[in-house]
Amino acid sequence: MKPARSLVLSLVAALAATLGAAWVALPAFAAGPTASFVKTAEWGAGWEGKYTITNGGGSTINGWSLAFDLPAGTTLGSYWDALLSSSGQRHTFTNRSWNGSIAPGASVSFGFLASGSGSPSGCQLNGAACGGGTPPTTPPPTTPPPTTPPPTTPPPTTPPPTTPPPTTPPPTTPPPTTPPPTGGLPKHLLTGYWHNFDNPAVELRLRDVPADYDLVAVAFAEATATPGALTFGIDPGLAASLGGYTDADFTADVRTLHARGTRVILSVGGETGRVTVNDTASATAFADTAAALIARYGFDGIDIDLENGLNPTYMAQALRALRAKVGAGLIIAMAPQTIDMQSPAGGYFKLALDIKDILTVVNTQFYNSGAMLGCDQNAAYAQGTVNFIVALACIQLEAGLRPDQVGLGLPAGAGAAGGGIVAPSVVNAALDCLARGTNCGSFRPPRTYPGIRGAMTWSVNWDVSNGNGFARTVAPHLDTLP
């Protein structure tokens, strides 16, 4: 039997022969997936680009990869709604966990910022020519680009914005809002991660975490065979290294930290974390199992540290359901990678804004990042500098998060990260620049943020391994902030 597609094409050919050129001039039959590119904005030093991938075939696309070249002198900056790998001037974007499936006739988009005058070429979608043609570009605006990344197409399930990005300067003071309950935390706090595993850093019982830390994130809860569900227990390797350490010992240590005023939360994810919350059922499983672990061990809240993508819609549903079970004192923290907080349209940033009314703090990992654009969008700032930390924190502060919801995540010295390690004094300078407008580098934010929440470090174990320099320098400095 002739396949249905071949039959349709045969009919098209027969009709074309009968009806002549008027029929042939109609749009061609969609041959499969295509990708089209448009510059959605341009300014003197760069532009914003957007690719739209459309499934013109008859079966669902499960996963996509789009590659293109940029000419010498044109460089990529921040990007959203995709993952990126680059080799020279060849850049490959792949789907995130929530936008890899494209039904027949449906489309997904991703965007990025670039510096230089060039445009993409040599586009390939899943190894084949993109076939999207050369779309028009938007003429350069007469006013400078906005100081925060322009809104882009959000993940599926949220209608695209219809209002263009603002180009007027932000107000001189942040809008007043009422923060959620503090969960017993100070105005400015130091957060540190505690290892529930063996690695080259020193192993610690939870009770041996230095008292400098206000909030300790236990790394990590793990996935189960049930999507969204969490499990936690003391790692056998850690227990052996400590000469014996049980779940009962750990639970008693949580109470010990509570007695000295330190809060303890359970972190979900990490670099190899595979917890997925992509539908209502997995959101329910997440909330139910997280609530059970909080009750069992005495945790004060939850930390979202998923480095392999998340679905903001269903994770928001899960966190609201968890708060309904645990109560208004639940601490909700996040530790996104730097790239996850470049645009309000990105999954992590969207999640933070969607749960702003119940969110405690976002401690962005300002390391392992390379150079990135800040809120001025005029230069790529090198990681490991005051400029980098301040200019990227500024994106969050100017795009909707309250100062008390923004923390600065930095590694605790040698061994803790592959790049972006800074002296603790640099962290203090960044806090001063944001809170007071002092000790800034060449980049100065458009206003000060006295309520900036504080700092986070990966990790307590690495800090202890390196002589406790991070906590002993940053913790007392936080007490001096306004």
Short mmCIF file of C-alpha atoms in Angstrom, two decimals:
data_model
loop_
_atom_site.label_atom_id
_atom_site.label_comp_id
_atom_site.label_asym_id
_atom_site.label_seq_id
_atom_site.Cartn_x
_atom_site.Cartn_y
_atom_site.Cartn_z
CA MET A 1 0.00 0.00 0.00
CA LYS A 2 1.33 3.48 -0.87
CA PRO A 3 2.00 5.57 2.26
CA ALA A 4 -0.53 8.32 2.94
CA ARG A 5 2.10 11.08 2.43
CA SER A 6 3.04 9.70 -1.02
CA LEU A 7 -0.62 9.50 -1.96
CA VAL A 8 -1.18 13.14 -0.99
CA LEU A 9 1.82 14.26 -3.01
CA SER A 10 0.58 12.29 -6.04
CA LEU A 11 -2.79 14.01 -5.79
CA VAL A 12 -1.09 17.39 -5.51
CA ALA A 13 0.92 16.69 -8.65
CA ALA A 14 -2.17 15.58 -10.57
CA LEU A 15 -4.17 18.63 -9.52
CA ALA A 16 -1.26 20.90 -10.37
CA ALA A 17 -1.11 19.46 -13.89
CA THR A 18 -4.85 20.00 -14.28
CA LEU A 19 -5.23 23.45 -12.76
CA GLY A 20 -1.95 24.97 -13.91
CA ALA A 21 0.17 27.71 -12.40
CA ALA A 22 -2.58 29.17 -10.22
CA TRP A 23 -2.57 25.99 -8.14
CA VAL A 24 1.20 25.63 -8.07
CA ALA A 25 1.52 29.13 -6.61
CA LEU A 26 -0.20 28.02 -3.39
CA PRO A 27 1.97 27.30 -0.30
CA ALA A 28 3.90 24.04 -0.45
CA PHE A 29 3.01 20.98 1.62
CA ALA A 30 4.80 21.11 4.99
CA ALA A 31 7.69 18.69 4.71
CA GLY A 32 8.62 18.36 8.38
CA PRO A 33 10.31 20.37 11.11
CA THR A 34 11.62 23.80 10.17
CA ALA A 35 13.24 26.67 12.04
CA SER A 36 13.01 30.37 11.31
CA PHE A 37 15.08 33.21 12.70
CA VAL A 38 14.29 36.85 13.38
CA LYS A 39 16.12 39.69 15.08
CA THR A 40 13.52 40.99 17.50
CA ALA A 41 15.54 44.05 18.48
CA GLU A 42 18.78 45.79 17.50
CA TRP A 43 20.89 48.53 19.04
CA GLY A 44 24.30 49.97 18.34
CA ALA A 45 26.43 47.25 19.90
CA GLY A 46 24.24 44.20 19.47
CA TRP A 47 20.87 42.57 18.99
CA GLU A 48 18.34 40.08 20.32
CA GLY A 49 17.62 36.99 18.22
CA LYS A 50 14.80 34.47 18.26
CA TYR A 51 14.48 31.06 16.62
CA THR A 52 11.07 29.45 16.21
CA ILE A 53 10.97 25.70 15.57
CA THR A 54 7.78 24.48 13.90
CA ASN A 55 6.76 20.86 13.51
CA GLY A 56 5.27 20.64 10.02
CA GLY A 57 5.34 16.85 10.04
CA GLY A 58 2.78 14.30 11.08
CA SER A 59 4.44 12.93 14.23
CA THR A 60 5.58 14.47 17.50
CA ILE A 61 9.20 15.66 17.74
CA ASN A 62 10.79 14.40 20.94
CA GLY A 63 13.92 16.48 21.46
CA TRP A 64 15.55 19.03 19.20
CA SER A 65 18.98 20.46 18.51
CA LEU A 66 19.55 23.60 16.46
CA ALA A 67 23.04 24.68 15.38
CA PHE A 68 24.28 27.75 13.52
CA ASP A 69 27.43 29.76 12.87
CA LEU A 70 28.14 33.36 13.81
CA PRO A 71 30.78 35.33 11.91
CA ALA A 72 34.04 36.32 13.56
CA GLY A 73 33.52 39.37 15.74
CA THR A 74 29.96 38.44 16.71
CA THR A 75 29.60 36.81 20.12
CA LEU A 76 26.74 35.31 22.10
CA GLY A 77 25.61 36.70 25.44
CA SER A 78 22.74 35.46 27.57
CA TYR A 79 20.08 33.08 26.25
CA TRP A 80 16.84 31.49 27.42
CA ASP A 81 14.47 28.55 26.86
CA ALA A 82 17.31 26.31 25.62
CA LEU A 83 20.66 24.85 26.63
CA LEU A 84 23.84 25.91 24.82
CA SER A 85 27.13 24.35 23.82
CA SER A 86 29.66 26.10 21.58
CA SER A 87 32.72 25.20 19.57
CA GLY A 88 34.41 28.27 18.16
CA GLN A 89 31.79 30.21 16.20
CA ARG A 90 29.47 27.17 15.92
CA HIS A 91 26.70 27.28 18.52
CA THR A 92 24.28 24.46 19.30
CA PHE A 93 21.07 25.02 21.25
CA THR A 94 19.10 22.06 22.59
CA ASN A 95 15.72 21.82 24.27
CA ARG A 96 15.08 22.19 27.97
CA SER A 97 13.19 19.46 29.83
CA TRP A 98 9.85 21.19 29.35
CA ASN A 99 9.97 22.19 25.66
CA GLY A 100 11.53 19.22 23.89
CA SER A 101 8.25 17.72 22.74
CA ILE A 102 6.63 19.47 19.74
CA ALA A 103 3.29 18.14 18.51
CA PRO A 104 2.42 18.24 14.78
CA GLY A 105 1.61 21.84 13.83
CA ALA A 106 3.00 23.25 17.10
CA SER A 107 6.00 25.54 17.63
CA VAL A 108 8.53 26.36 20.34
CA SER A 109 10.97 29.26 20.51
CA PHE A 110 14.21 30.20 22.21
CA GLY A 111 16.12 33.46 22.26
CA PHE A 112 19.51 34.97 22.89
CA LEU A 113 21.47 38.21 22.95
CA ALA A 114 24.51 38.83 20.75
CA SER A 115 27.16 41.50 20.36
CA GLY A 116 28.36 42.50 16.90
CA SER A 117 26.69 43.12 13.58
CA GLY A 118 26.60 39.59 12.16
CA SER A 119 23.69 37.17 11.79
CA PRO A 120 23.38 33.37 12.08
CA SER A 121 24.20 31.20 9.07
CA GLY A 122 24.46 27.49 8.30
CA CYS A 123 21.41 26.65 10.40
CA GLN A 124 20.72 22.95 10.99
CA LEU A 125 17.80 21.48 12.92
CA ASN A 126 18.35 17.92 14.15
CA GLY A 127 21.10 17.58 11.56
CA ALA A 128 19.05 18.79 8.56
CA ALA A 129 18.76 22.21 6.94
CA CYS A 130 16.49 24.50 8.93
CA GLY A 131 14.55 25.52 5.82
CA GLY A 132 13.24 28.63 7.49
CA GLY A 133 14.33 31.17 4.89
CA THR A 134 15.66 34.60 5.72
CA PRO A 135 13.08 36.46 7.78
CA PRO A 136 13.03 40.24 8.10
CA THR A 137 14.80 41.96 10.94
CA THR A 138 13.51 44.71 13.15
CA PRO A 139 15.09 48.12 12.45
CA PRO A 140 17.16 49.51 15.31
CA PRO A 141 15.08 51.37 17.90
CA THR A 142 15.67 55.06 18.38
CA THR A 143 16.09 54.67 22.14
CA PRO A 144 18.72 52.56 23.97
CA PRO A 145 17.84 48.98 24.86
CA PRO A 146 16.17 48.35 28.23
CA THR A 147 18.34 47.85 31.28
CA THR A 148 16.82 44.43 31.96
CA PRO A 149 16.64 41.56 29.48
CA PRO A 150 13.52 42.05 27.34
CA PRO A 151 10.68 39.63 27.96
CA THR A 152 10.65 36.70 25.58
CA THR A 153 8.26 33.91 24.77
CA PRO A 154 7.62 32.00 28.01
CA PRO A 155 7.46 28.21 28.27
CA PRO A 156 4.33 26.48 26.97
CA THR A 157 1.17 26.91 29.08
CA THR A 158 1.73 30.67 29.51
CA PRO A 159 0.38 33.02 26.81
CA PRO A 160 3.12 35.11 25.19
CA PRO A 161 3.39 38.70 26.40
CA THR A 162 1.76 41.31 24.21
CA THR A 163 3.42 44.37 25.74
CA PRO A 164 6.88 45.35 24.44
CA PRO A 165 9.72 45.56 26.98
CA PRO A 166 9.86 48.84 28.88
CA THR A 167 12.41 51.39 27.77
CA THR A 168 11.82 54.00 30.46
CA PRO A 169 14.16 54.15 33.47
CA PRO A 170 13.07 52.19 36.55
CA PRO A 171 11.66 54.09 39.53
CA THR A 172 14.10 55.60 41.98
CA THR A 173 13.02 53.24 44.76
CA PRO A 174 11.75 49.66 44.54
CA PRO A 175 7.96 49.34 44.92
CA PRO A 176 6.94 48.56 48.50
CA THR A 177 5.73 45.00 49.01
CA THR A 178 5.00 42.85 52.02
CA PRO A 179 7.48 39.98 52.35
CA PRO A 180 6.27 36.52 53.37
CA PRO A 181 6.98 35.18 56.86
CA THR A 182 10.72 35.03 57.55
CA GLY A 183 10.81 31.45 58.85
CA GLY A 184 12.82 32.66 61.85
CA LEU A 185 15.63 34.02 59.66
CA PRO A 186 17.54 37.28 60.19
CA LYS A 187 17.24 40.23 57.81
CA HIS A 188 20.62 39.42 56.25
CA LEU A 189 21.66 35.79 56.26
CA LEU A 190 24.50 33.45 55.39
CA THR A 191 23.51 30.17 53.76
CA GLY A 192 25.80 27.16 53.39
CA TYR A 193 25.34 23.72 51.86
CA TRP A 194 26.17 20.61 53.92
CA HIS A 195 27.36 17.48 52.09
CA ASN A 196 25.41 14.27 52.60
CA PHE A 197 28.08 12.44 50.58
CA ASP A 198 31.80 11.78 50.42
CA ASN A 199 34.08 13.97 48.31
CA PRO A 200 37.55 15.54 48.74
CA ALA A 201 36.17 18.17 51.16
CA VAL A 202 36.18 17.38 54.86
CA GLU A 203 33.24 15.29 56.10
CA LEU A 204 31.14 16.82 58.89
CA ARG A 205 28.32 15.79 61.14
CA LEU A 206 25.54 18.32 60.84
CA ARG A 207 26.06 19.47 64.44
CA ASP A 208 29.63 20.44 63.54
CA VAL A 209 28.55 23.10 61.04
CA PRO A 210 30.08 26.39 62.30
CA ALA A 211 27.68 28.72 64.08
CA ASP A 212 28.36 31.49 61.54
CA TYR A 213 25.67 30.04 59.24
CA ASP A 214 22.07 31.17 59.60
CA LEU A 215 20.64 28.69 57.10
CA VAL A 216 22.02 25.25 56.21
CA ALA A 217 20.87 23.48 53.04
CA VAL A 218 21.27 19.70 53.24
CA ALA A 219 22.49 18.35 49.90
CA PHE A 220 20.57 16.49 48.54
CA ALA A 221 17.16 14.81 48.41
CA GLU A 222 17.06 12.26 45.61
CA ALA A 223 14.56 11.08 43.02
CA THR A 224 12.65 7.81 43.25
CA ALA A 225 11.04 5.66 40.57
CA THR A 226 7.87 7.76 40.97
CA PRO A 227 8.13 11.06 39.02
CA GLY A 228 8.33 13.98 41.41
CA ALA A 229 8.74 11.90 44.55
CA LEU A 230 11.67 12.54 46.91
CA THR A 231 13.68 10.37 49.25
CA PHE A 232 16.40 11.16 51.78
CA GLY A 233 18.64 9.27 54.16
CA ILE A 234 22.19 9.52 55.44
CA ASP A 235 24.60 8.43 52.73
CA PRO A 236 26.33 5.14 53.66
CA GLY A 237 29.68 6.43 52.41
CA LEU A 238 29.42 9.51 54.62
CA ALA A 239 28.38 7.40 57.61
CA ALA A 240 31.43 5.18 57.12
CA SER A 241 33.79 8.16 56.82
CA LEU A 242 32.43 9.59 60.06
CA GLY A 243 32.82 6.28 61.90
CA GLY A 244 29.07 5.85 62.10
CA TYR A 245 26.30 8.37 61.54
CA THR A 246 22.64 7.38 61.42
CA ASP A 247 19.36 9.00 60.44
CA ALA A 248 18.60 9.28 64.18
CA ASP A 249 21.93 11.07 64.76
CA PHE A 250 21.15 13.47 61.92
CA THR A 251 17.66 14.20 63.24
CA ALA A 252 19.11 14.98 66.67
CA ASP A 253 21.63 17.29 64.98
CA VAL A 254 18.81 19.19 63.26
CA ARG A 255 17.39 19.87 66.71
CA THR A 256 20.84 20.97 67.90
CA LEU A 257 21.07 23.55 65.12
CA HIS A 258 17.54 24.74 65.89
CA ALA A 259 18.55 25.30 69.52
CA ARG A 260 21.26 27.74 68.45
CA GLY A 261 18.94 29.58 66.02
CA THR A 262 20.09 27.99 62.75
CA ARG A 263 17.49 26.83 60.25
CA VAL A 264 17.92 23.65 58.20
CA ILE A 265 16.34 23.01 54.79
CA LEU A 266 16.41 20.07 52.40
CA SER A 267 17.94 20.77 49.00
CA VAL A 268 16.53 19.02 45.94
CA GLY A 269 18.72 18.36 42.93
CA GLY A 270 22.38 19.21 42.51
CA GLU A 271 24.45 18.68 39.40
CA THR A 272 23.33 15.07 38.98
CA GLY A 273 19.84 15.47 40.42
CA ARG A 274 17.08 13.90 38.35
CA VAL A 275 13.93 15.02 40.15
CA THR A 276 11.28 15.91 37.55
CA VAL A 277 7.98 17.70 38.12
CA ASN A 278 6.27 17.95 34.75
CA ASP A 279 2.59 17.32 35.46
CA THR A 280 -0.02 17.48 38.20
CA ALA A 281 0.63 13.93 39.39
CA SER A 282 4.37 14.54 39.87
CA ALA A 283 3.66 17.90 41.53
CA THR A 284 1.44 16.10 44.04
CA ALA A 285 4.08 13.42 44.61
CA PHE A 286 6.70 16.12 45.21
CA ALA A 287 4.55 17.95 47.77
CA ASP A 288 3.49 14.78 49.58
CA THR A 289 6.97 13.28 49.91
CA ALA A 290 8.64 16.62 50.74
CA ALA A 291 6.10 17.21 53.50
CA ALA A 292 6.75 13.73 54.89
CA LEU A 293 10.53 14.29 54.94
CA ILE A 294 10.11 17.69 56.60
CA ALA A 295 7.98 16.10 59.31
CA ARG A 296 10.35 13.14 59.80
CA TYR A 297 13.63 15.03 60.08
CA GLY A 298 12.47 18.46 61.28
CA PHE A 299 13.50 20.44 58.20
CA ASP A 300 12.39 24.08 58.06
CA GLY A 301 11.88 24.19 54.32
CA ILE A 302 12.97 23.21 50.84
CA ASP A 303 15.65 24.37 48.41
CA ILE A 304 15.30 23.93 44.64
CA ASP A 305 18.70 23.28 43.05
CA LEU A 306 17.76 21.49 39.83
CA GLU A 307 20.57 22.05 37.33
CA ASN A 308 18.99 20.01 34.55
CA GLY A 309 15.93 22.16 33.91
CA LEU A 310 12.54 22.49 35.52
CA ASN A 311 8.95 23.13 34.53
CA PRO A 312 7.99 26.39 36.28
CA THR A 313 4.24 25.78 36.04
CA TYR A 314 4.19 22.43 37.84
CA MET A 315 7.02 23.23 40.24
CA ALA A 316 5.05 26.29 41.36
CA GLN A 317 2.04 24.02 41.85
CA ALA A 318 4.16 21.61 43.89
CA LEU A 319 5.61 24.33 46.13
CA ARG A 320 2.24 25.91 46.81
CA ALA A 321 0.82 22.53 47.69
CA LEU A 322 3.78 21.88 50.01
CA ARG A 323 3.29 25.22 51.76
CA ALA A 324 -0.39 24.44 52.23
CA LYS A 325 0.62 21.20 53.98
CA VAL A 326 3.48 22.59 56.11
CA GLY A 327 2.30 26.11 56.87
CA ALA A 328 3.22 29.75 56.26
CA GLY A 329 6.58 29.41 58.03
CA LEU A 330 7.95 27.16 55.28
CA ILE A 331 11.29 28.43 53.94
CA ILE A 332 11.48 28.21 50.13
CA ALA A 333 14.92 28.79 48.66
CA MET A 334 16.38 28.34 45.18
CA ALA A 335 19.93 27.99 43.87
CA PRO A 336 19.76 28.45 40.10
CA GLN A 337 22.81 28.60 37.87
CA THR A 338 23.77 32.04 36.59
CA ILE A 339 22.37 31.37 33.14
CA ASP A 340 18.99 30.43 34.63
CA MET A 341 18.49 33.99 35.90
CA GLN A 342 19.42 35.93 32.76
CA SER A 343 15.85 36.48 31.53
CA PRO A 344 12.45 36.61 33.29
CA ALA A 345 11.18 34.27 30.55
CA GLY A 346 13.56 31.48 31.61
CA GLY A 347 12.14 28.61 33.64
CA TYR A 348 13.85 29.34 36.96
CA PHE A 349 13.27 33.09 36.79
CA LYS A 350 9.63 32.56 35.85
CA LEU A 351 9.19 30.18 38.78
CA ALA A 352 10.68 32.73 41.18
CA LEU A 353 8.33 35.45 39.95
CA ASP A 354 5.32 33.12 39.93
CA ILE A 355 5.80 32.26 43.64
CA LYS A 356 7.14 35.63 44.72
CA ASP A 357 4.46 35.86 47.41
CA ILE A 358 5.78 32.74 49.21
CA LEU A 359 9.44 32.73 48.12
CA THR A 360 12.14 33.28 50.75
CA VAL A 361 15.38 33.69 48.79
CA VAL A 362 17.06 32.96 45.45
CA ASN A 363 20.79 32.29 45.94
CA THR A 364 22.04 32.34 42.35
CA GLN A 365 25.31 30.48 41.72
CA PHE A 366 27.57 33.27 40.47
CA TYR A 367 30.29 30.83 39.43
CA ASN A 368 31.09 28.16 36.81
CA SER A 369 29.60 30.66 34.38
CA GLY A 370 32.15 32.32 32.10
CA ALA A 371 31.49 35.92 31.04
CA MET A 372 27.88 37.16 30.90
CA LEU A 373 25.84 40.28 30.31
CA GLY A 374 24.61 42.24 33.27
CA CYS A 375 21.48 44.33 33.68
CA ASP A 376 22.97 47.12 31.57
CA GLN A 377 23.26 44.72 28.58
CA ASN A 378 26.26 46.70 27.35
CA ALA A 379 29.20 44.47 28.26
CA ALA A 380 30.06 40.90 29.11
CA TYR A 381 31.41 40.83 32.67
CA ALA A 382 34.02 38.24 33.64
CA GLN A 383 33.13 35.90 36.48
CA GLY A 384 35.15 36.21 39.65
CA THR A 385 34.77 40.00 39.87
CA VAL A 386 32.69 42.51 41.80
CA ASN A 387 31.29 43.75 38.48
CA PHE A 388 30.05 40.28 37.53
CA ILE A 389 28.31 39.65 40.85
CA VAL A 390 26.67 43.06 41.06
CA ALA A 391 25.67 43.39 37.40
CA LEU A 392 24.04 39.96 37.33
CA ALA A 393 22.31 40.35 40.69
CA CYS A 394 20.98 43.62 39.31
CA ILE A 395 19.03 41.69 36.65
CA GLN A 396 16.95 40.00 39.34
CA LEU A 397 16.56 43.13 41.41
CA GLU A 398 15.35 45.19 38.46
CA ALA A 399 13.15 42.48 36.92
CA GLY A 400 10.75 41.84 39.78
CA LEU A 401 12.31 40.15 42.81
CA ARG A 402 12.44 42.04 46.08
CA PRO A 403 15.91 42.75 47.53
CA ASP A 404 15.13 40.48 50.49
CA GLN A 405 14.67 37.63 47.99
CA VAL A 406 18.10 37.98 46.34
CA GLY A 407 21.24 36.31 47.68
CA LEU A 408 24.74 36.02 46.22
CA GLY A 409 26.02 32.46 45.78
CA LEU A 410 29.81 32.01 45.65
CA PRO A 411 32.20 29.07 46.15
CA ALA A 412 34.09 28.68 49.42
CA GLY A 413 37.61 28.65 48.05
CA ALA A 414 39.85 26.10 46.38
CA GLY A 415 38.20 22.88 45.24
CA ALA A 416 34.65 24.21 45.54
CA ALA A 417 34.13 25.18 41.89
CA GLY A 418 35.69 25.13 38.47
CA GLY A 419 35.58 28.90 38.01
CA GLY A 420 34.38 32.09 39.65
CA ILE A 421 36.15 31.56 42.97
CA VAL A 422 36.65 34.89 44.71
CA ALA A 423 38.17 36.08 47.96
CA PRO A 424 35.51 36.58 50.65
CA SER A 425 36.40 40.28 50.60
CA VAL A 426 35.03 40.44 47.03
CA VAL A 427 31.70 39.06 48.27
CA ASN A 428 31.63 41.78 50.93
CA ALA A 429 32.41 44.45 48.34
CA ALA A 430 29.54 43.24 46.15
CA LEU A 431 27.18 43.34 49.12
CA ASP A 432 28.34 46.88 49.92
CA CYS A 433 27.86 48.00 46.33
CA LEU A 434 24.30 46.63 46.22
CA ALA A 435 23.26 47.73 49.72
CA ARG A 436 25.09 51.06 50.04
CA GLY A 437 26.53 52.01 46.65
CA THR A 438 30.10 51.75 48.02
CA ASN A 439 33.05 49.52 47.07
CA CYS A 440 31.67 49.07 43.54
CA GLY A 441 33.81 48.28 40.52
CA SER A 442 33.29 50.04 37.18
CA PHE A 443 29.67 48.89 37.10
CA ARG A 444 27.26 50.70 39.39
CA PRO A 445 23.62 49.57 39.76
CA PRO A 446 20.85 52.09 39.05
CA ARG A 447 19.93 52.30 42.75
CA THR A 448 20.87 50.74 46.09
CA TYR A 449 19.12 47.76 47.68
CA PRO A 450 19.56 47.97 51.47
CA GLY A 451 17.39 44.89 51.91
CA ILE A 452 19.69 42.58 49.90
CA ARG A 453 19.28 39.23 51.65
CA GLY A 454 22.83 38.03 51.97
CA ALA A 455 25.20 35.40 50.65
CA MET A 456 25.34 31.66 50.05
CA THR A 457 28.34 29.40 49.67
CA TRP A 458 29.04 26.03 48.20
CA SER A 459 29.77 24.70 50.67
CA VAL A 460 30.15 24.48 54.45
CA ASN A 461 32.41 21.45 53.95
CA TRP A 462 34.67 23.25 51.48
CA ASP A 463 34.79 26.31 53.73
CA VAL A 464 35.90 24.21 56.68
CA SER A 465 38.46 22.52 54.41
CA ASN A 466 39.83 25.96 53.51
CA GLY A 467 40.03 27.32 57.07
CA ASN A 468 36.51 28.81 57.40
CA GLY A 469 37.61 31.99 55.64
CA PHE A 470 34.31 32.52 53.81
CA ALA A 471 32.01 32.30 56.84
CA ARG A 472 34.35 34.15 59.19
CA THR A 473 34.67 37.04 56.73
CA VAL A 474 31.17 37.30 55.26
CA ALA A 475 28.99 36.49 58.29
CA PRO A 476 30.15 39.46 60.45
CA HIS A 477 29.99 41.76 57.45
CA LEU A 478 26.33 40.90 56.91
CA ASP A 479 25.63 42.22 60.40
CA THR A 480 26.92 45.66 59.33
CA LEU A 481 24.52 46.03 56.36
CA PRO A 482 21.64 48.49 56.74
#
